[in-house]
Coordinates of C-alpha atoms in Angstrom, one line a residue:
Chain C
M1 CA -50.8 85.7 -125.6
P2 CA -47.3 84.3 -124.7
A3 CA -46.9 82.3 -121.5
E4 CA -43.7 84.2 -120.7
V5 CA -42.4 87.7 -121.5
S6 CA -39.0 89.1 -120.9
I7 CA -38.9 92.6 -119.4
Y8 CA -35.8 94.7 -120.4
E9 CA -35.6 97.4 -117.7
V10 CA -34.2 100.6 -119.0
G11 CA -35.1 102.9 -116.1
P12 CA -31.5 103.4 -114.8
R13 CA -30.3 104.6 -118.2
D14 CA -33.1 105.8 -120.5
G15 CA -35.2 106.9 -117.5
L16 CA -32.6 108.7 -115.4
Q17 CA -30.9 110.4 -118.3
N18 CA -34.1 112.4 -118.9
E19 CA -34.9 113.2 -115.2
A20 CA -34.3 116.7 -113.9
T21 CA -33.0 115.4 -110.6
I22 CA -29.7 113.6 -110.7
L23 CA -29.5 110.7 -108.3
S24 CA -26.3 109.8 -106.5
A25 CA -24.5 106.6 -107.4
D26 CA -25.6 105.1 -104.1
R27 CA -29.3 105.6 -105.0
K28 CA -28.7 104.3 -108.5
I29 CA -27.0 101.2 -107.2
E30 CA -29.8 100.6 -104.6
M31 CA -32.3 101.0 -107.5
I32 CA -30.6 98.6 -109.8
E33 CA -30.1 95.9 -107.1
G34 CA -33.6 96.4 -105.9
L35 CA -35.0 95.8 -109.4
V36 CA -32.9 92.7 -109.8
D37 CA -34.0 91.4 -106.4
A38 CA -37.6 92.0 -107.5
G39 CA -37.0 89.6 -110.4
V40 CA -35.8 91.8 -113.3
K41 CA -33.5 89.6 -115.4
R42 CA -32.3 92.1 -118.0
I43 CA -31.3 95.6 -117.1
E44 CA -29.5 98.5 -118.7
V45 CA -27.6 100.1 -115.9
T46 CA -25.9 103.2 -117.4
S47 CA -24.4 104.8 -120.4
F48 CA -20.7 105.1 -121.2
V49 CA -21.1 108.5 -122.9
N50 CA -19.2 111.6 -122.4
P51 CA -20.5 113.2 -119.1
R52 CA -20.6 116.5 -121.0
W53 CA -23.6 115.1 -123.0
I54 CA -25.3 113.2 -120.3
P55 CA -24.3 114.6 -116.9
A56 CA -26.9 112.5 -115.1
L57 CA -24.9 109.4 -115.9
A58 CA -21.4 110.8 -115.4
D59 CA -20.9 108.2 -112.6
H60 CA -21.2 105.3 -115.1
M61 CA -17.9 103.7 -114.0
E62 CA -18.8 103.8 -110.3
V63 CA -22.3 102.4 -110.9
A64 CA -21.2 99.7 -113.3
T65 CA -18.3 98.5 -111.1
R66 CA -20.1 98.8 -107.7
I67 CA -23.4 97.0 -108.4
R68 CA -23.6 93.5 -106.9
R69 CA -24.1 91.2 -109.9
K70 CA -26.5 88.3 -109.6
P71 CA -25.9 85.2 -111.7
G72 CA -28.4 84.7 -114.5
V73 CA -29.0 88.4 -114.9
T74 CA -27.9 90.4 -117.9
Y75 CA -26.5 93.8 -117.1
S76 CA -26.1 96.1 -120.0
A77 CA -24.8 99.6 -120.8
L78 CA -25.1 102.0 -123.7
V79 CA -21.9 102.6 -125.6
P80 CA -21.6 105.3 -128.3
N81 CA -18.1 104.6 -129.6
L82 CA -14.9 102.6 -129.1
R83 CA -13.9 104.7 -126.2
G84 CA -17.1 104.0 -124.4
L85 CA -16.7 100.3 -125.3
D86 CA -13.3 100.3 -123.6
A87 CA -14.7 101.8 -120.5
A88 CA -17.6 99.4 -120.5
S89 CA -15.2 96.6 -120.9
R90 CA -13.0 97.8 -118.0
A91 CA -16.2 98.0 -115.9
G92 CA -16.9 94.3 -116.6
M93 CA -20.0 94.7 -118.7
Q94 CA -21.0 91.5 -120.5
E95 CA -23.6 93.2 -122.7
I96 CA -23.6 96.6 -124.4
A97 CA -26.1 98.5 -126.5
V98 CA -25.7 100.8 -129.5
F99 CA -28.2 103.4 -130.3
M100 CA -29.2 105.3 -133.5
A101 CA -32.3 106.6 -135.2
A102 CA -34.1 105.4 -138.3
S103 CA -34.3 109.0 -139.4
Q104 CA -31.4 110.9 -140.9
T105 CA -32.1 114.2 -139.2
H106 CA -32.4 112.7 -135.7
N107 CA -29.0 111.0 -136.1
R108 CA -27.5 114.3 -137.1
K109 CA -29.0 116.2 -134.2
N110 CA -28.8 113.5 -131.6
I111 CA -25.5 111.8 -132.2
N112 CA -24.0 114.3 -134.6
K113 CA -23.5 111.7 -137.4
T114 CA -25.2 110.8 -140.6
T115 CA -26.9 107.5 -140.7
E116 CA -24.0 106.0 -142.7
E117 CA -21.4 107.4 -140.3
A118 CA -23.3 106.0 -137.3
L119 CA -23.5 102.6 -139.0
A120 CA -19.8 102.7 -139.8
T121 CA -18.9 103.6 -136.1
Y122 CA -21.1 100.9 -134.7
R123 CA -19.7 98.3 -137.1
E124 CA -16.4 98.8 -135.5
V125 CA -17.9 98.9 -132.0
V126 CA -20.0 95.8 -132.4
T127 CA -17.1 93.8 -134.0
E128 CA -14.7 94.8 -131.3
A129 CA -17.3 94.1 -128.5
R130 CA -18.0 90.6 -129.9
S131 CA -14.4 89.8 -130.2
R132 CA -14.2 90.6 -126.5
G133 CA -17.1 88.1 -125.9
M134 CA -19.7 90.7 -125.3
T135 CA -23.3 90.5 -126.6
V136 CA -24.7 93.6 -128.3
R137 CA -28.2 95.0 -128.4
G138 CA -29.2 97.5 -131.1
Y139 CA -31.6 100.4 -130.5
V140 CA -33.4 101.8 -133.5
S141 CA -35.2 105.0 -132.4
T142 CA -37.8 107.2 -134.1
V143 CA -39.3 104.0 -135.6
Y144 CA -42.9 105.5 -135.3
G145 CA -42.1 109.1 -136.0
C146 CA -39.3 111.6 -135.8
P147 CA -39.6 115.0 -134.1
Y148 CA -37.8 116.6 -137.1
E149 CA -39.0 114.6 -140.1
G150 CA -42.5 113.4 -139.1
E151 CA -43.3 109.9 -140.3
V152 CA -40.2 107.8 -141.1
P153 CA -40.5 105.6 -144.2
F154 CA -40.5 101.9 -143.3
E155 CA -37.6 101.3 -145.6
Q156 CA -35.3 103.4 -143.4
V157 CA -36.4 101.4 -140.3
L158 CA -35.7 98.2 -142.2
R159 CA -32.3 99.4 -143.5
V160 CA -31.0 100.5 -140.1
G161 CA -32.4 97.5 -138.4
K162 CA -31.0 95.0 -140.9
S163 CA -27.6 96.7 -140.8
L164 CA -27.4 96.5 -137.0
L165 CA -28.3 92.8 -137.1
D166 CA -25.9 92.1 -139.9
M167 CA -23.0 93.7 -138.0
G168 CA -23.7 91.3 -135.0
C169 CA -26.5 92.7 -132.8
Y170 CA -28.5 89.8 -131.4
E171 CA -31.6 91.9 -130.8
L172 CA -33.2 95.1 -132.1
S173 CA -35.2 97.3 -129.7
L174 CA -37.6 99.3 -131.8
G175 CA -38.1 102.7 -130.1
D176 CA -41.1 105.0 -130.3
T177 CA -38.9 107.9 -129.2
I178 CA -41.6 110.5 -129.1
G179 CA -44.5 108.2 -128.2
V180 CA -46.7 108.8 -131.3
G181 CA -47.3 105.1 -132.3
T182 CA -50.6 103.5 -132.5
P183 CA -51.5 99.8 -132.7
R184 CA -52.1 99.6 -136.4
Q185 CA -48.7 101.2 -137.0
V186 CA -47.1 98.6 -134.7
E187 CA -48.7 95.8 -136.7
Y188 CA -47.6 97.4 -140.0
I189 CA -43.9 97.8 -138.9
L190 CA -43.5 94.5 -137.1
D191 CA -45.2 92.7 -140.0
G192 CA -42.9 94.4 -142.4
L193 CA -39.8 93.5 -140.5
L194 CA -40.9 89.9 -140.1
H195 CA -41.5 89.6 -143.8
A196 CA -37.9 90.9 -144.4
D197 CA -36.3 87.8 -142.8
I198 CA -35.9 89.3 -139.4
R199 CA -36.9 86.7 -136.8
L200 CA -39.4 87.3 -133.9
D201 CA -36.7 86.5 -131.3
Q202 CA -34.5 89.3 -132.8
L203 CA -37.2 92.0 -132.0
A204 CA -38.0 93.9 -128.8
V205 CA -40.4 96.8 -128.5
H206 CA -39.6 100.0 -126.7
F207 CA -42.5 102.4 -126.2
H208 CA -42.7 105.8 -124.6
D209 CA -46.2 106.5 -123.2
T210 CA -46.3 110.1 -124.3
R211 CA -49.8 109.8 -125.6
G212 CA -51.0 106.9 -123.5
T213 CA -50.8 104.3 -126.3
A214 CA -47.9 102.2 -125.0
L215 CA -49.8 99.4 -123.4
A216 CA -52.1 99.1 -126.4
N217 CA -49.0 99.0 -128.7
I218 CA -47.5 96.3 -126.5
T219 CA -50.6 94.2 -126.6
V220 CA -50.6 94.2 -130.4
A221 CA -46.9 93.4 -130.4
L222 CA -47.5 90.4 -128.1
Q223 CA -50.3 89.2 -130.3
L224 CA -47.8 89.2 -133.2
G225 CA -45.4 87.1 -131.2
I226 CA -43.0 89.6 -129.7
R227 CA -41.6 88.3 -126.4
T228 CA -39.3 91.2 -125.2
V229 CA -40.6 94.4 -123.8
D230 CA -38.5 97.4 -122.7
S231 CA -39.9 99.5 -119.8
A232 CA -38.7 101.8 -117.1
I233 CA -39.7 101.6 -113.4
G234 CA -42.2 104.3 -112.5
G235 CA -42.4 105.5 -116.2
L236 CA -39.2 107.4 -115.5
G237 CA -37.9 109.8 -118.1
G238 CA -39.8 112.2 -120.3
C239 CA -40.1 113.3 -123.8
P240 CA -37.2 115.7 -124.4
Y241 CA -39.4 117.4 -127.0
A242 CA -42.3 117.9 -124.6
P243 CA -41.6 119.2 -121.1
G244 CA -44.0 117.6 -118.6
A245 CA -45.0 114.7 -120.9
S246 CA -44.7 111.1 -119.9
G247 CA -41.6 109.1 -120.6
N248 CA -41.0 105.3 -121.0
V249 CA -43.9 103.0 -120.4
S250 CA -43.7 102.1 -116.8
T251 CA -42.5 98.6 -115.8
E252 CA -45.2 98.2 -113.1
D253 CA -48.0 99.0 -115.6
V254 CA -46.6 96.5 -118.1
V255 CA -46.1 93.8 -115.4
Y256 CA -49.6 94.4 -114.0
M257 CA -51.1 94.0 -117.5
L258 CA -49.0 90.9 -118.3
H259 CA -49.8 89.2 -115.0
G260 CA -53.5 90.0 -115.5
M261 CA -53.3 88.2 -118.8
G262 CA -51.6 85.2 -117.2
C263 CA -48.2 86.0 -118.8
R264 CA -45.3 85.2 -116.5
T265 CA -42.5 87.8 -116.1
G266 CA -40.7 86.4 -113.0
I267 CA -41.1 89.9 -111.4
D268 CA -42.7 90.6 -108.0
L269 CA -45.2 93.4 -108.7
D270 CA -45.4 94.5 -105.0
R271 CA -41.6 94.8 -104.7
L272 CA -41.5 96.7 -108.0
V273 CA -44.0 99.2 -106.9
A274 CA -42.3 99.7 -103.5
I275 CA -39.1 100.6 -105.4
S276 CA -41.1 103.0 -107.7
A277 CA -42.6 104.7 -104.7
R278 CA -39.2 105.3 -103.1
L279 CA -37.8 106.6 -106.4
G280 CA -40.6 109.1 -106.7
G281 CA -39.5 110.4 -103.4
H282 CA -35.8 110.6 -104.4
L283 CA -36.7 112.4 -107.6
A284 CA -39.2 114.6 -105.7
R285 CA -41.9 114.2 -108.3
E286 CA -45.1 112.2 -108.9
L287 CA -44.0 109.5 -111.4
P288 CA -46.3 108.9 -114.3
S289 CA -47.0 105.2 -113.6
K290 CA -50.8 104.7 -113.3
Y291 CA -50.4 101.4 -111.4
L292 CA -48.2 103.3 -108.9
K293 CA -50.9 106.0 -108.4
A294 CA -53.6 103.4 -107.9
H295 CA -51.4 101.6 -105.5
L296 CA -50.6 104.7 -103.5
G297 CA -54.3 105.5 -103.4
H298 CA -54.9 102.1 -102.0
C299 CA -57.3 101.2 -104.7
A300 CA -59.0 97.9 -104.0
R301 CA -56.9 95.3 -105.8
V302 CA -58.7 92.5 -107.4
G303 CA -58.2 90.2 -110.3
K304 CA -55.8 87.4 -110.7
P305 CA -54.4 86.0 -113.9
L306 CA -56.9 84.1 -116.0
A307 CA -56.0 80.5 -115.7
Chain Q
M1 CA -59.9 97.7 -137.1
P2 CA -63.3 99.4 -137.8
A3 CA -63.5 102.3 -140.3
E4 CA -65.7 104.2 -137.8
V5 CA -66.1 104.3 -134.0
S6 CA -68.8 106.0 -132.0
I7 CA -67.5 107.8 -129.0
Y8 CA -69.9 108.1 -126.1
E9 CA -68.8 111.1 -124.0
V10 CA -69.4 110.6 -120.3
G11 CA -67.3 113.4 -118.9
P12 CA -70.1 115.8 -117.8
R13 CA -71.7 112.9 -115.8
D14 CA -69.3 110.1 -114.8
G15 CA -66.4 112.5 -114.9
L16 CA -67.7 115.5 -113.0
Q17 CA -69.5 113.5 -110.4
N18 CA -66.1 112.3 -109.2
E19 CA -64.3 115.6 -109.2
A20 CA -63.5 117.5 -106.0
T21 CA -64.3 120.9 -107.6
I22 CA -67.9 121.5 -108.5
L23 CA -68.4 123.4 -111.8
S24 CA -71.1 125.9 -112.2
A25 CA -74.0 125.2 -114.6
D26 CA -72.6 127.8 -117.0
R27 CA -69.2 126.0 -117.1
K28 CA -71.0 122.6 -117.6
I29 CA -73.1 124.0 -120.4
E30 CA -70.1 125.5 -122.1
M31 CA -68.3 122.2 -121.8
I32 CA -71.1 120.1 -123.2
E33 CA -71.8 122.5 -126.1
G34 CA -68.0 122.7 -126.8
L35 CA -67.8 118.9 -127.0
V36 CA -70.7 118.7 -129.4
D37 CA -69.2 121.5 -131.5
A38 CA -65.9 119.5 -131.6
G39 CA -67.9 116.6 -133.2
V40 CA -69.1 114.5 -130.3
K41 CA -72.4 112.8 -131.4
R42 CA -73.4 111.1 -128.2
I43 CA -73.1 112.6 -124.7
E44 CA -74.3 112.0 -121.2
V45 CA -75.0 115.4 -119.8
T46 CA -76.0 114.9 -116.2
S47 CA -77.7 112.5 -113.7
F48 CA -81.2 113.0 -112.4
V49 CA -80.3 111.6 -108.9
N50 CA -81.1 113.1 -105.5
P51 CA -78.6 116.0 -105.0
R52 CA -78.0 114.6 -101.6
W53 CA -76.1 111.7 -103.2
I54 CA -74.4 113.6 -105.9
P55 CA -74.1 117.2 -105.0
A56 CA -71.9 117.9 -108.1
L57 CA -74.8 117.3 -110.4
A58 CA -77.5 119.0 -108.3
D59 CA -78.1 121.4 -111.2
H60 CA -79.2 118.6 -113.5
M61 CA -82.5 120.4 -114.4
E62 CA -80.7 123.6 -115.3
V63 CA -78.0 121.9 -117.3
A64 CA -80.4 119.6 -119.2
T65 CA -82.9 122.4 -120.1
R66 CA -80.4 125.1 -121.0
I67 CA -78.0 123.3 -123.3
R68 CA -78.4 124.2 -126.9
R69 CA -79.3 121.0 -128.6
K70 CA -77.9 120.1 -132.1
P71 CA -79.8 118.0 -134.5
G72 CA -78.3 114.5 -134.9
V73 CA -76.7 114.5 -131.5
T74 CA -77.9 112.1 -128.7
Y75 CA -78.1 113.8 -125.3
S76 CA -78.5 111.4 -122.4
A77 CA -78.9 111.5 -118.6
L78 CA -78.6 108.9 -115.9
V79 CA -81.8 108.1 -114.1
P80 CA -82.0 106.0 -111.0
N81 CA -85.8 105.6 -110.6
L82 CA -89.3 106.7 -111.8
R83 CA -88.9 110.1 -110.1
G84 CA -85.6 110.7 -111.9
L85 CA -87.3 109.6 -115.2
D86 CA -90.0 112.1 -114.6
A87 CA -87.5 114.9 -114.2
A88 CA -85.5 113.8 -117.2
S89 CA -88.7 113.7 -119.2
R90 CA -89.6 117.2 -118.1
A91 CA -86.1 118.3 -119.1
G92 CA -86.8 117.0 -122.6
M93 CA -84.3 114.2 -122.6
Q94 CA -84.7 111.8 -125.5
E95 CA -82.3 109.2 -124.0
I96 CA -81.7 108.0 -120.5
A97 CA -79.3 105.5 -118.9
V98 CA -79.8 103.1 -116.0
F99 CA -76.9 101.9 -113.9
M100 CA -76.2 98.9 -111.8
A101 CA -73.4 96.5 -111.0
A102 CA -72.8 92.9 -111.9
S103 CA -71.9 92.3 -108.3
Q104 CA -74.4 91.9 -105.5
T105 CA -72.4 93.8 -102.8
H106 CA -71.7 96.8 -105.1
N107 CA -75.4 97.1 -105.8
R108 CA -76.1 97.0 -102.1
K109 CA -73.5 99.6 -101.2
N110 CA -73.8 101.8 -104.2
I111 CA -77.5 101.9 -105.0
N112 CA -78.8 100.4 -101.8
K113 CA -80.6 97.6 -103.6
T114 CA -80.1 93.9 -104.1
T115 CA -79.5 92.9 -107.8
E116 CA -83.0 91.7 -108.0
E117 CA -84.5 94.9 -106.5
A118 CA -82.4 97.0 -108.9
L119 CA -83.6 94.9 -111.9
A120 CA -87.2 95.3 -110.7
T121 CA -86.9 99.1 -110.4
Y122 CA -85.3 99.4 -113.8
R123 CA -87.9 97.2 -115.4
E124 CA -90.5 99.8 -114.5
V125 CA -88.2 102.7 -115.4
V126 CA -87.3 101.3 -118.8
T127 CA -90.8 100.3 -119.7
E128 CA -92.1 103.8 -118.7
A129 CA -89.3 105.5 -120.6
R130 CA -89.9 103.6 -123.8
S131 CA -93.6 104.2 -123.6
R132 CA -92.7 107.9 -123.6
G133 CA -90.6 107.4 -126.7
M134 CA -87.2 107.5 -125.1
T135 CA -84.3 105.2 -125.8
V136 CA -82.5 103.6 -122.8
R137 CA -78.9 102.7 -122.3
G138 CA -77.9 100.2 -119.6
Y139 CA -74.7 100.4 -117.7
V140 CA -73.3 97.3 -116.1
S141 CA -70.5 98.2 -113.7
T142 CA -67.9 96.0 -111.9
V143 CA -67.7 93.8 -115.0
Y144 CA -63.9 93.3 -114.6
G145 CA -63.8 93.3 -110.8
C146 CA -65.6 94.6 -107.7
P147 CA -64.0 96.5 -104.9
Y148 CA -65.9 94.4 -102.4
E149 CA -66.1 91.0 -104.0
G150 CA -63.0 90.8 -106.2
E151 CA -63.5 89.0 -109.5
V152 CA -67.1 88.8 -110.6
P153 CA -68.3 85.5 -112.1
F154 CA -69.0 85.9 -115.8
E155 CA -72.5 84.4 -115.1
Q156 CA -73.5 87.5 -113.1
V157 CA -72.3 89.9 -115.8
L158 CA -74.4 87.9 -118.3
R159 CA -77.5 87.7 -116.2
V160 CA -77.5 91.4 -115.4
G161 CA -76.7 92.3 -119.0
K162 CA -79.3 90.0 -120.5
S163 CA -81.9 91.3 -118.1
L164 CA -81.2 94.9 -119.0
L165 CA -81.5 94.1 -122.8
D166 CA -84.6 92.0 -122.2
M167 CA -86.3 94.9 -120.4
G168 CA -85.6 97.2 -123.4
C169 CA -82.2 98.8 -123.2
Y170 CA -80.8 99.1 -126.7
E171 CA -77.2 99.0 -125.6
L172 CA -75.1 97.8 -122.7
S173 CA -72.1 99.7 -121.6
L174 CA -69.7 97.3 -119.8
G175 CA -67.9 99.2 -117.1
D176 CA -64.5 98.5 -115.6
T177 CA -65.4 100.6 -112.5
I178 CA -62.2 100.2 -110.6
G179 CA -59.9 99.9 -113.7
V180 CA -58.5 96.5 -113.1
G181 CA -59.2 94.9 -116.5
T182 CA -56.6 93.5 -118.9
P183 CA -56.9 92.6 -122.6
R184 CA -57.4 88.8 -122.1
Q185 CA -60.2 89.4 -119.7
V186 CA -61.8 91.8 -122.2
E187 CA -61.6 89.0 -124.8
Y188 CA -63.0 86.5 -122.4
I189 CA -66.0 88.6 -121.3
L190 CA -66.9 90.0 -124.7
D191 CA -66.6 86.5 -126.3
G192 CA -68.8 85.1 -123.6
L193 CA -71.5 87.7 -124.2
L194 CA -71.4 87.3 -127.9
H195 CA -71.8 83.6 -127.6
A196 CA -74.8 84.1 -125.4
D197 CA -76.8 85.7 -128.2
I198 CA -75.9 89.3 -127.4
R199 CA -75.2 91.2 -130.6
L200 CA -72.0 93.3 -131.2
D201 CA -74.1 96.4 -131.9
Q202 CA -75.7 96.0 -128.4
L203 CA -72.3 96.3 -126.7
A204 CA -70.2 99.3 -125.7
V205 CA -67.0 99.4 -123.6
H206 CA -66.4 101.7 -120.7
F207 CA -63.0 101.6 -119.2
H208 CA -61.4 103.5 -116.3
D209 CA -57.7 104.0 -116.7
T210 CA -56.8 103.4 -113.1
R211 CA -53.9 101.1 -114.0
G212 CA -53.2 102.4 -117.5
T213 CA -54.7 99.4 -119.3
A214 CA -57.7 101.2 -120.9
L215 CA -56.4 101.8 -124.4
A216 CA -55.0 98.3 -124.5
N217 CA -58.5 97.0 -123.5
I218 CA -60.2 99.2 -126.1
T219 CA -57.8 97.9 -128.8
V220 CA -58.8 94.3 -128.1
A221 CA -62.5 95.3 -128.0
L222 CA -62.2 96.9 -131.4
Q223 CA -60.5 93.8 -132.7
L224 CA -63.5 91.8 -131.6
G225 CA -65.9 94.1 -133.4
I226 CA -67.0 96.6 -130.8
R227 CA -67.9 100.0 -132.3
T228 CA -68.9 102.1 -129.3
V229 CA -66.4 103.4 -126.8
D230 CA -67.2 105.4 -123.7
S231 CA -64.7 108.1 -122.6
A232 CA -64.5 111.3 -120.7
I233 CA -62.8 114.5 -121.8
G234 CA -59.4 115.0 -120.0
G235 CA -59.8 111.6 -118.3
L236 CA -62.1 113.4 -115.8
G237 CA -63.2 111.6 -112.6
G238 CA -61.3 109.3 -110.4
C239 CA -61.5 106.0 -108.7
P240 CA -63.7 106.5 -105.7
Y241 CA -61.7 103.7 -104.1
A242 CA -58.3 105.2 -104.8
P243 CA -57.8 108.9 -104.1
G244 CA -55.4 110.4 -106.7
A245 CA -55.9 107.6 -109.1
S246 CA -57.0 108.1 -112.7
G247 CA -60.6 108.1 -113.7
N248 CA -62.3 107.4 -117.0
V249 CA -60.1 106.8 -120.1
S250 CA -59.6 110.2 -121.7
T251 CA -61.5 111.1 -124.8
E252 CA -58.5 112.8 -126.4
D253 CA -56.3 109.7 -125.8
V254 CA -58.9 107.4 -127.4
V255 CA -59.5 109.8 -130.3
Y256 CA -55.7 110.2 -130.9
M257 CA -55.3 106.4 -131.0
L258 CA -58.3 105.8 -133.2
H259 CA -57.3 108.5 -135.7
G260 CA -53.8 107.1 -135.7
M261 CA -55.2 103.8 -136.8
G262 CA -57.3 105.4 -139.5
C263 CA -60.6 105.0 -137.6
R264 CA -63.0 107.9 -138.1
T265 CA -64.7 109.4 -135.1
G266 CA -66.0 112.7 -136.6
I267 CA -64.3 114.5 -133.7
D268 CA -61.8 117.3 -134.1
L269 CA -58.9 116.4 -131.8
D270 CA -57.4 119.9 -131.6
R271 CA -60.8 121.4 -130.5
L272 CA -61.1 118.5 -128.0
V273 CA -57.8 119.2 -126.4
A274 CA -58.5 122.9 -126.2
I275 CA -61.6 122.1 -124.2
S276 CA -59.7 119.7 -122.0
A277 CA -57.0 122.3 -121.3
R278 CA -59.7 124.9 -120.2
L279 CA -61.4 122.3 -118.0
G280 CA -58.1 121.6 -116.2
G281 CA -58.0 125.2 -115.4
H282 CA -61.6 125.3 -114.1
L283 CA -61.0 122.2 -112.0
A284 CA -57.7 123.6 -110.9
R285 CA -55.8 120.3 -111.4
E286 CA -53.6 118.6 -113.9
L287 CA -56.0 116.2 -115.7
P288 CA -54.7 112.7 -116.3
S289 CA -55.0 112.6 -120.1
K290 CA -51.5 111.9 -121.6
Y291 CA -52.3 113.3 -124.9
L292 CA -53.3 116.6 -123.2
K293 CA -49.9 116.6 -121.3
A294 CA -48.0 116.0 -124.6
H295 CA -50.0 118.7 -126.3
L296 CA -49.4 121.2 -123.5
G297 CA -45.7 120.3 -123.6
H298 CA -45.8 121.1 -127.3
C299 CA -44.4 117.7 -128.1
A300 CA -43.6 117.4 -131.8
R301 CA -46.7 116.0 -133.4
V302 CA -46.2 113.6 -136.2
G303 CA -48.0 110.7 -137.7
K304 CA -51.2 110.7 -139.7
P305 CA -53.7 107.9 -140.1
L306 CA -52.3 104.9 -142.0
A307 CA -54.2 105.0 -145.4

């Protein structure tokens, strides 16, 4: 197990875009600043997409410009095209993320492009972003399964991943969009990518906890050497294909497990869970994080990291 | 990963004893028979304890005598003393389980005995049970932490576990009673026991999913060679020390993960989740199983076992 793990907080973007309740910009800013104060060092704060597609993040410009930025922290935003890049640039973003699926049908339905068209668009976006001095993260979704196609051939994951790295992304976040992955599949896919000349430090894992397997999948990824884990405070979000199902793996569950194994994250778990409890109130629902529920139930807390 | 895993279903006992709603004997019998029809081969059906302590299982005699028994299935019941053994024996049980904690304070508070007194009682119970041709399973609780003492020294886990095996238990079920365990701790404890001349086939793992780490812990246990996993349909039960927190790891979540990894369980996941959905109705609450929630939300199901 690694001595240190980098948490990439995606709650303000991937989480909130899938919540029924839309938070005000003030609440979002409070949330983002709170997470950073709790020790989060990398955070995706919004998405510069057309508000028609994602009304929950229509205030991207306000959020991105008003957050108080701390030195040493990476603030990122999702960008779908050159227009979004321009807006992100005007908002002072230093890092952006591009997003596409490994599966053809998901790209058509989700971003209205073929895989080739998406790659062509992002090639322009990434080149332009880098020429402006920004770093770019690449999301590959449906890595473990596609709601339309079922299992996605590994070759498609590899092709999309490689293309994103080749065009200049510094890191791939491998997404289990519908939360179907299991540990052996994680091993299979990560092993495959690592044997295709992709480096460990170019890979991050992004699990949705739809079927409860996220922490098991993360454990196996860590055993294989992965050092960056995406998560969302409270387990925000949901599965757009399953009303009521769990969303992103929760940051506090991940941090609890990591600290329990003696892996440092730099994050204060008590502060994290306080933010999560407040967010549950703002969103008027019981968030799926199990650590949060145990905490709210005042479960006896024991256990400290093993040496 | 193992080709085959044995699921030990504890829902009717460990689950129901911690539910606010008490099911009728009819419902319990329907539940037990349904689980066995779905392919469960080992199941703890009730507890022969004084109904004053566990009113939810006061109908132990009715449940244990009325269930239709299938050949090849192991039906077990918890037994706290010779009186309980007698009742279990009259009910025709072929397997019983004894239960104690690794931690001194938990034994005092939970079963009103010191560790030594508990071991002395069980020595009599196990000897008598075996002389009647029964097999005996031993639960060691608070292995990963005690709500009163915090972390429990490994030596105490080893001493209690060894004693239970020495008196004639064929298997130890190592319980994370308050759900605080993390994968490295699982490795540490299992490794320690295996190096103290306890065999792999004498060990089972029993996790509560209070902080979401159960499937991660099970994954590591399987990697170390463990082949028996306790679980409860729906994730029944709760943490008596944390109202609202999750209980036992859910059987359908475990089975989903195992099948996803190509490990056989002999259990039909669709039938399992149908039982779980009905149980949620009977208990009038949303059960914590994530697979159940995804299923009820009709999340696109993809993924089949890797070869």
